[in-house]
PDB file of C-alpha atoms in Angstrom:
ATOM      1  CA  GLY A  27       3.312  96.250  13.149  1.00 36.00           C
ATOM      2  CA  GLU A  28       6.553  94.519  14.040  1.00 42.00           C
ATOM      3  CA  SER A  29       6.387  92.316  17.084  1.00 48.00           C
ATOM      4  CA  VAL A  30       8.218  89.828  19.164  1.00 59.00           C
ATOM      5  CA  GLY A  31       6.195  86.938  20.563  1.00 54.00           C
ATOM      6  CA  LEU A  32       6.503  83.760  22.533  1.00 46.00           C
ATOM      7  CA  HIS A  33       5.068  80.311  21.894  1.00 48.00           C
ATOM      8  CA  LEU A  34       4.521  78.990  25.431  1.00 51.00           C
ATOM      9  CA  PRO A  35       2.992  81.040  28.228  1.00 83.00           C
ATOM     10  CA  THR A  36       3.971  78.636  31.053  1.00 91.00           C
ATOM     11  CA  LEU A  37       6.740  76.065  31.389  1.00 94.00           C
ATOM     12  CA  SER A  38       7.070  73.705  34.361  1.00 96.00           C
ATOM     13  CA  VAL A  39      10.309  71.769  34.769  1.00 97.00           C
ATOM     14  CA  GLN A  40      11.818  69.532  37.392  1.00 97.00           C
ATOM     15  CA  GLU A  41      14.796  70.876  39.283  1.00 97.00           C
ATOM     16  CA  GLY A  42      17.972  69.764  37.567  1.00 97.00           C
ATOM     17  CA  ASP A  43      16.392  69.403  34.136  1.00 97.00           C
ATOM     18  CA  ASN A  44      17.160  71.695  31.227  1.00 97.00           C
ATOM     19  CA  SER A  45      14.655  74.384  30.218  1.00 97.00           C
ATOM     20  CA  ILE A  46      14.010  75.757  26.751  1.00 97.00           C
ATOM     21  CA  ILE A  47      12.050  78.965  26.257  1.00 96.00           C
ATOM     22  CA  ASN A  48      11.141  80.007  22.732  1.00 94.00           C
ATOM     23  CA  CYS A  49      10.528  83.318  21.029  1.00 93.00           C
ATOM     24  CA  ALA A  50       9.470  84.321  17.518  1.00 91.00           C
ATOM     25  CA  TYR A  51      10.082  87.699  15.947  1.00 88.00           C
ATOM     26  CA  SER A  52       8.675  89.248  12.811  1.00 84.00           C
ATOM     27  CA  ASN A  53      11.167  91.949  11.792  1.00 84.00           C
ATOM     28  CA  SER A  54      13.709  90.275   9.531  1.00 83.00           C
ATOM     29  CA  ALA A  55      15.908  93.383   9.766  1.00 84.00           C
ATOM     30  CA  SER A  56      16.358  93.014  13.535  1.00 86.00           C
ATOM     31  CA  ASP A  57      20.017  92.697  14.419  1.00 87.00           C
ATOM     32  CA  TYR A  58      20.048  92.365  18.175  1.00 90.00           C
ATOM     33  CA  PHE A  59      18.018  90.512  20.789  1.00 93.00           C
ATOM     34  CA  ILE A  60      17.995  90.395  24.572  1.00 94.00           C
ATOM     35  CA  TRP A  61      16.619  87.911  27.076  1.00 96.00           C
ATOM     36  CA  TYR A  62      15.345  89.249  30.404  1.00 96.00           C
ATOM     37  CA  LYS A  63      14.389  87.499  33.609  1.00 97.00           C
ATOM     38  CA  GLN A  64      11.771  89.112  35.822  1.00 96.00           C
ATOM     39  CA  GLU A  65      11.180  87.849  39.328  1.00 94.00           C
ATOM     40  CA  SER A  66       8.035  88.707  41.235  1.00 89.00           C
ATOM     41  CA  GLY A  67       8.000  92.346  42.341  1.00 85.00           C
ATOM     42  CA  LYS A  68      11.219  93.220  40.504  1.00 91.00           C
ATOM     43  CA  GLY A  69      12.175  94.867  37.249  1.00 94.00           C
ATOM     44  CA  PRO A  70      13.456  92.922  34.209  1.00 95.00           C
ATOM     45  CA  GLN A  71      17.031  91.743  34.670  1.00 95.00           C
ATOM     46  CA  PHE A  72      19.390  91.261  31.716  1.00 93.00           C
ATOM     47  CA  ILE A  73      20.382  87.629  31.169  1.00 95.00           C
ATOM     48  CA  ILE A  74      22.076  87.384  27.787  1.00 96.00           C
ATOM     49  CA  ASP A  75      22.014  89.012  24.375  1.00 94.00           C
ATOM     50  CA  ILE A  76      22.863  87.982  20.842  1.00 95.00           C
ATOM     51  CA  ARG A  77      23.596  89.820  17.609  1.00 93.00           C
ATOM     52  CA  SER A  78      22.271  88.678  14.271  1.00 91.00           C
ATOM     53  CA  ASN A  79      25.769  87.778  13.007  1.00 93.00           C
ATOM     54  CA  MET A  80      25.821  84.944  15.550  1.00 95.00           C
ATOM     55  CA  ASP A  81      23.824  81.699  15.754  1.00 96.00           C
ATOM     56  CA  LYS A  82      24.672  80.852  19.333  1.00 97.00           C
ATOM     57  CA  ARG A  83      25.941  82.544  22.444  1.00 97.00           C
ATOM     58  CA  GLN A  84      26.691  80.965  25.776  1.00 97.00           C
ATOM     59  CA  GLY A  85      26.698  82.392  29.262  1.00 95.00           C
ATOM     60  CA  GLN A  86      26.770  80.848  32.671  1.00 93.00           C
ATOM     61  CA  ARG A  87      24.218  77.981  32.476  1.00 96.00           C
ATOM     62  CA  VAL A  88      22.365  79.824  29.712  1.00 98.00           C
ATOM     63  CA  THR A  89      22.600  79.568  25.945  1.00 98.00           C
ATOM     64  CA  VAL A  90      20.737  81.614  23.363  1.00 98.00           C
ATOM     65  CA  LEU A  91      20.202  80.229  19.876  1.00 97.00           C
ATOM     66  CA  LEU A  92      19.179  82.381  16.927  1.00 97.00           C
ATOM     67  CA  ASN A  93      17.667  80.986  13.736  1.00 95.00           C
ATOM     68  CA  LYS A  94      17.340  83.857  11.314  1.00 93.00           C
ATOM     69  CA  THR A  95      15.836  81.663   8.603  1.00 93.00           C
ATOM     70  CA  VAL A  96      12.657  81.106  10.603  1.00 94.00           C
ATOM     71  CA  LYS A  97      12.992  84.222  12.772  1.00 93.00           C
ATOM     72  CA  HIS A  98      13.170  82.297  15.998  1.00 94.00           C
ATOM     73  CA  LEU A  99      15.309  82.440  19.092  1.00 94.00           C
ATOM     74  CA  SER A 100      15.448  80.303  22.180  1.00 97.00           C
ATOM     75  CA  LEU A 101      16.862  80.492  25.671  1.00 98.00           C
ATOM     76  CA  GLN A 102      18.240  77.302  27.128  1.00 98.00           C
ATOM     77  CA  ILE A 103      18.847  77.037  30.864  1.00 98.00           C
ATOM     78  CA  ALA A 104      20.966  74.100  31.982  1.00 98.00           C
ATOM     79  CA  ALA A 105      20.345  72.294  35.272  1.00 97.00           C
ATOM     80  CA  THR A 106      17.382  74.486  36.151  1.00 98.00           C
ATOM     81  CA  GLN A 107      17.262  75.602  39.771  1.00 97.00           C
ATOM     82  CA  PRO A 108      14.396  76.897  41.946  1.00 97.00           C
ATOM     83  CA  GLY A 109      15.938  80.366  41.729  1.00 96.00           C
ATOM     84  CA  ASP A 110      15.342  80.299  37.991  1.00 98.00           C
ATOM     85  CA  SER A 111      11.581  80.494  38.575  1.00 97.00           C
ATOM     86  CA  ALA A 112      10.510  83.772  36.987  1.00 96.00           C
ATOM     87  CA  VAL A 113       8.965  85.268  33.875  1.00 96.00           C
ATOM     88  CA  TYR A 114      11.292  85.342  30.885  1.00 97.00           C
ATOM     89  CA  PHE A 115      10.944  87.888  28.106  1.00 95.00           C
ATOM     90  CA  CYS A 116      12.727  88.139  24.817  1.00 95.00           C
ATOM     91  CA  ALA A 117      13.133  91.725  23.697  1.00 93.00           C
ATOM     92  CA  GLU A 118      14.110  93.520  20.540  1.00 88.00           C
ATOM     93  CA  PRO A 119      16.024  96.773  21.011  1.00 82.00           C
ATOM     94  CA  PRO A 120      15.218  99.563  18.586  1.00 76.00           C
ATOM     95  CA  MET A 121      17.382 100.187  15.574  1.00 69.00           C
ATOM     96  CA  GLU A 122      17.097 103.913  16.220  1.00 69.00           C
ATOM     97  CA  TYR A 123      18.544 105.413  19.364  1.00 61.00           C
ATOM     98  CA  GLY A 124      15.943 106.463  21.868  1.00 61.00           C
ATOM     99  CA  ASN A 125      13.222 104.326  20.358  1.00 73.00           C
ATOM    100  CA  LYS A 126      11.369 101.711  22.305  1.00 79.00           C
ATOM    101  CA  LEU A 127      12.419  98.251  23.418  1.00 85.00           C
ATOM    102  CA  VAL A 128       9.779  95.769  22.236  1.00 85.00           C
ATOM    103  CA  PHE A 129       9.004  92.892  24.576  1.00 90.00           C
ATOM    104  CA  GLY A 130       7.595  89.508  23.727  1.00 88.00           C
ATOM    105  CA  ALA A 131       4.577  88.155  25.606  1.00 87.00           C
ATOM    106  CA  GLY A 132       6.672  86.348  28.239  1.00 92.00           C
ATOM    107  CA  THR A 133       6.975  82.772  29.508  1.00 94.00           C
ATOM    108  CA  ILE A 134       6.446  81.813  33.115  1.00 94.00           C
ATOM    109  CA  LEU A 135       9.046  79.268  34.201  1.00 97.00           C
ATOM    110  CA  ARG A 136       8.139  77.180  37.261  1.00 96.00           C
ATOM    111  CA  VAL A 137      10.775  74.903  38.727  1.00 97.00           C
ATOM    112  CA  LYS A 138       9.508  71.970  40.765  1.00 95.00           C
ATOM    113  CA  SER A 139      11.719  70.654  43.552  1.00 90.00           C
TER     114      SER A 139
ATOM    115  CA  ASP B  28      27.093 102.750  39.512  1.00 70.00           C
ATOM    116  CA  THR B  29      25.202 100.434  37.156  1.00 75.00           C
ATOM    117  CA  GLU B  30      21.743 100.785  38.602  1.00 93.00           C
ATOM    118  CA  VAL B  31      18.489 102.539  37.943  1.00 97.00           C
ATOM    119  CA  THR B  32      16.934 103.576  41.251  1.00 97.00           C
ATOM    120  CA  GLN B  33      13.205 104.103  41.591  1.00 98.00           C
ATOM    121  CA  THR B  34      11.304 105.609  44.513  1.00 98.00           C
ATOM    122  CA  PRO B  35       9.014 104.904  46.175  1.00 98.00           C
ATOM    123  CA  LYS B  36       8.861 101.114  45.898  1.00 97.00           C
ATOM    124  CA  HIS B  37       5.188 101.087  46.835  1.00 97.00           C
ATOM    125  CA  LEU B  38       2.551 103.814  46.576  1.00 98.00           C
ATOM    126  CA  VAL B  39      -1.130 103.848  47.454  1.00 97.00           C
ATOM    127  CA  MET B  40      -3.046 106.913  46.344  1.00 96.00           C
ATOM    128  CA  GLY B  41      -6.621 108.080  46.111  1.00 95.00           C
ATOM    129  CA  MET B  42      -8.206 109.165  42.869  1.00 94.00           C
ATOM    130  CA  THR B  43      -8.027 112.840  43.871  1.00 93.00           C
ATOM    131  CA  ASN B  44      -4.378 112.757  44.992  1.00 93.00           C
ATOM    132  CA  LYS B  45      -1.296 114.129  43.276  1.00 97.00           C
ATOM    133  CA  LYS B  46       1.878 112.104  43.590  1.00 97.00           C
ATOM    134  CA  SER B  47       5.189 111.679  41.775  1.00 98.00           C
ATOM    135  CA  LEU B  48       7.366 108.720  40.903  1.00 98.00           C
ATOM    136  CA  LYS B  49      11.101 109.271  40.725  1.00 98.00           C
ATOM    137  CA  CYS B  50      13.856 107.567  38.779  1.00 98.00           C
ATOM    138  CA  GLU B  51      17.607 108.170  38.890  1.00 98.00           C
ATOM    139  CA  GLN B  52      20.617 106.769  37.033  1.00 97.00           C
ATOM    140  CA  HIS B  53      24.292 107.728  37.026  1.00 94.00           C
ATOM    141  CA  MET B  54      25.503 105.611  34.118  1.00 93.00           C
ATOM    142  CA  GLY B  55      25.579 108.545  31.729  1.00 93.00           C
ATOM    143  CA  HIS B  56      22.722 107.086  29.705  1.00 93.00           C
ATOM    144  CA  ARG B  57      21.011 109.749  27.611  1.00 92.00           C
ATOM    145  CA  ALA B  58      17.768 107.888  26.928  1.00 92.00           C
ATOM    146  CA  MET B  59      15.308 107.239  29.753  1.00 94.00           C
ATOM    147  CA  TYR B  60      11.956 105.495  29.662  1.00 95.00           C
ATOM    148  CA  TRP B  61       8.762 104.947  31.597  1.00 97.00           C
ATOM    149  CA  TYR B  62       7.016 101.603  31.187  1.00 97.00           C
ATOM    150  CA  LYS B  63       3.757 100.366  32.695  1.00 97.00           C
ATOM    151  CA  GLN B  64       3.347  96.686  33.508  1.00 95.00           C
ATOM    152  CA  LYS B  65       0.174  94.884  34.486  1.00 93.00           C
ATOM    153  CA  ALA B  66       0.280  91.466  36.140  1.00 87.00           C
ATOM    154  CA  LYS B  67       1.500  88.639  33.878  1.00 82.00           C
ATOM    155  CA  LYS B  68       1.938  91.004  30.933  1.00 89.00           C
ATOM    156  CA  PRO B  69       5.059  92.432  29.314  1.00 92.00           C
ATOM    157  CA  PRO B  70       6.046  96.020  30.061  1.00 94.00           C
ATOM    158  CA  GLU B  71       4.346  98.579  27.824  1.00 94.00           C
ATOM    159  CA  LEU B  72       6.111 101.770  26.855  1.00 93.00           C
ATOM    160  CA  MET B  73       4.639 105.063  28.048  1.00 96.00           C
ATOM    161  CA  PHE B  74       7.292 107.735  27.411  1.00 96.00           C
ATOM    162  CA  VAL B  75      10.815 108.111  26.062  1.00 93.00           C
ATOM    163  CA  TYR B  76      13.190 110.964  26.830  1.00 94.00           C
ATOM    164  CA  SER B  77      16.223 111.321  24.601  1.00 91.00           C
ATOM    165  CA  TYR B  78      18.826 113.883  25.627  1.00 93.00           C
ATOM    166  CA  GLU B  79      16.313 115.285  28.136  1.00 95.00           C
ATOM    167  CA  LYS B  80      13.669 115.924  25.495  1.00 95.00           C
ATOM    168  CA  LEU B  81      10.425 114.000  25.221  1.00 95.00           C
ATOM    169  CA  SER B  82      10.753 111.970  22.028  1.00 92.00           C
ATOM    170  CA  ILE B  83       7.935 109.439  22.348  1.00 91.00           C
ATOM    171  CA  ASN B  84       4.537 109.630  24.062  1.00 94.00           C
ATOM    172  CA  GLU B  85       2.613 106.432  23.433  1.00 93.00           C
ATOM    173  CA  SER B  86      -0.781 108.200  23.594  1.00 93.00           C
ATOM    174  CA  VAL B  87      -0.694 108.193  27.373  1.00 97.00           C
ATOM    175  CA  PRO B  88      -3.597 109.981  29.156  1.00 97.00           C
ATOM    176  CA  SER B  89      -2.759 113.460  30.420  1.00 97.00           C
ATOM    177  CA  ARG B  90      -3.228 112.372  34.025  1.00 97.00           C
ATOM    178  CA  PHE B  91       0.339 111.025  33.616  1.00 98.00           C
ATOM    179  CA  SER B  92       2.867 113.826  33.166  1.00 98.00           C
ATOM    180  CA  PRO B  93       6.566 113.023  32.656  1.00 98.00           C
ATOM    181  CA  GLU B  94       9.429 115.341  33.452  1.00 98.00           C
ATOM    182  CA  CYS B  95      13.167 115.081  32.888  1.00 97.00           C
ATOM    183  CA  PRO B  96      14.894 117.758  35.030  1.00 96.00           C
ATOM    184  CA  ASN B  97      18.399 116.645  33.989  1.00 94.00           C
ATOM    185  CA  SER B  98      20.244 113.782  32.359  1.00 92.00           C
ATOM    186  CA  SER B  99      20.162 111.663  35.526  1.00 96.00           C
ATOM    187  CA  LEU B 100      16.596 112.167  36.719  1.00 98.00           C
ATOM    188  CA  LEU B 101      13.190 111.217  35.386  1.00 98.00           C
ATOM    189  CA  ASN B 102       9.897 111.906  37.128  1.00 98.00           C
ATOM    190  CA  LEU B 103       6.347 110.792  36.474  1.00 98.00           C
ATOM    191  CA  HIS B 104       3.701 113.088  37.944  1.00 98.00           C
ATOM    192  CA  LEU B 105       0.354 111.486  38.701  1.00 98.00           C
ATOM    193  CA  HIS B 106      -2.963 113.267  39.105  1.00 96.00           C
ATOM    194  CA  ALA B 107      -6.572 112.096  39.205  1.00 95.00           C
ATOM    195  CA  LEU B 108      -5.704 108.492  38.442  1.00 96.00           C
ATOM    196  CA  GLN B 109      -8.212 105.707  38.022  1.00 97.00           C
ATOM    197  CA  PRO B 110      -8.179 102.279  39.702  1.00 97.00           C
ATOM    198  CA  GLU B 111      -7.248 100.692  36.356  1.00 97.00           C
ATOM    199  CA  ASP B 112      -3.994 102.676  36.481  1.00 98.00           C
ATOM    200  CA  SER B 113      -2.835 100.397  39.292  1.00 98.00           C
ATOM    201  CA  ALA B 114       0.266  98.629  37.988  1.00 97.00           C
ATOM    202  CA  LEU B 115       4.022  98.294  38.283  1.00 97.00           C
ATOM    203  CA  TYR B 116       5.719 101.376  36.819  1.00 98.00           C
ATOM    204  CA  LEU B 117       9.196 100.714  35.530  1.00 98.00           C
ATOM    205  CA  CYS B 118      11.919 103.168  34.650  1.00 98.00           C
ATOM    206  CA  ALA B 119      14.723 102.212  32.277  1.00 95.00           C
ATOM    207  CA  SER B 120      17.722 103.831  30.657  1.00 94.00           C
ATOM    208  CA  SER B 121      19.972 103.037  27.719  1.00 91.00           C
ATOM    209  CA  GLN B 122      22.934 104.380  25.794  1.00 86.00           C
ATOM    210  CA  ASP B 123      23.202 104.121  22.015  1.00 74.00           C
ATOM    211  CA  GLY B 124      20.355 101.607  22.007  1.00 71.00           C
ATOM    212  CA  ARG B 125      22.372  99.238  24.177  1.00 75.00           C
ATOM    213  CA  GLY B 126      22.965  98.688  27.849  1.00 79.00           C
ATOM    214  CA  TRP B 127      19.283  98.665  28.680  1.00 86.00           C
ATOM    215  CA  THR B 128      18.877  98.749  32.455  1.00 93.00           C
ATOM    216  CA  PHE B 129      15.634  98.631  34.377  1.00 96.00           C
ATOM    217  CA  GLY B 130      14.795  99.771  37.875  1.00 97.00           C
ATOM    218  CA  SER B 131      12.883  97.588  40.306  1.00 96.00           C
ATOM    219  CA  GLY B 132       9.730  99.567  39.747  1.00 97.00           C
ATOM    220  CA  THR B 133       7.080 101.332  41.806  1.00 98.00           C
ATOM    221  CA  ARG B 134       4.052  99.243  42.689  1.00 97.00           C
ATOM    222  CA  LEU B 135       1.146 101.716  42.397  1.00 98.00           C
ATOM    223  CA  THR B 136      -2.302 101.071  43.818  1.00 97.00           C
ATOM    224  CA  VAL B 137      -5.083 103.558  43.121  1.00 97.00           C
ATOM    225  CA  VAL B 138      -8.003 103.376  45.541  1.00 96.00           C
TER     226      VAL B 138
END
């Protein structure tokens, strides 16, 4: 079936460095993607989203890049801080209303001080 | 109000108990969801309610029974659970396939 997956299960970065978290998807018809951050004991928190008519979208310290040719998206976090330590999921909302949100496997980001 | 509120935050129950998880949102979202999440895994869909009707049941065992009393409330009734059902149970809501919002979850331990 269709799926969204991640390349790296764990990423350790030094505080102040930039982080890049990758995600691959398999449904070429997908038109919308979301990145979530999940801290320990909490629910997934929306970070940023991107539509398929865009290649890049920037937020506060975060940038999402979408490469439709290879069905790949990435989340870049600038000047990574200890508070960025969490699990990051890419997710693919359904094309039909009321259908399920498909999550990727997740990447654990650890920020070393 | 832009939140999904889940209660209780923590629940410990025996295998013969009956308990309920509750979820509430006042964003006017007409789709509500129950997800189950094990440690270091992504959330897995259990049920979807669309306009207060059950639209998706991902082959969940009958010891989990969802209920949607109105457009703002979603319950998950639990009965005769097994220790392997221990997990974080997440509620979410959305509108028109957008605006996905998750609650903080209920940490369930079955003893």
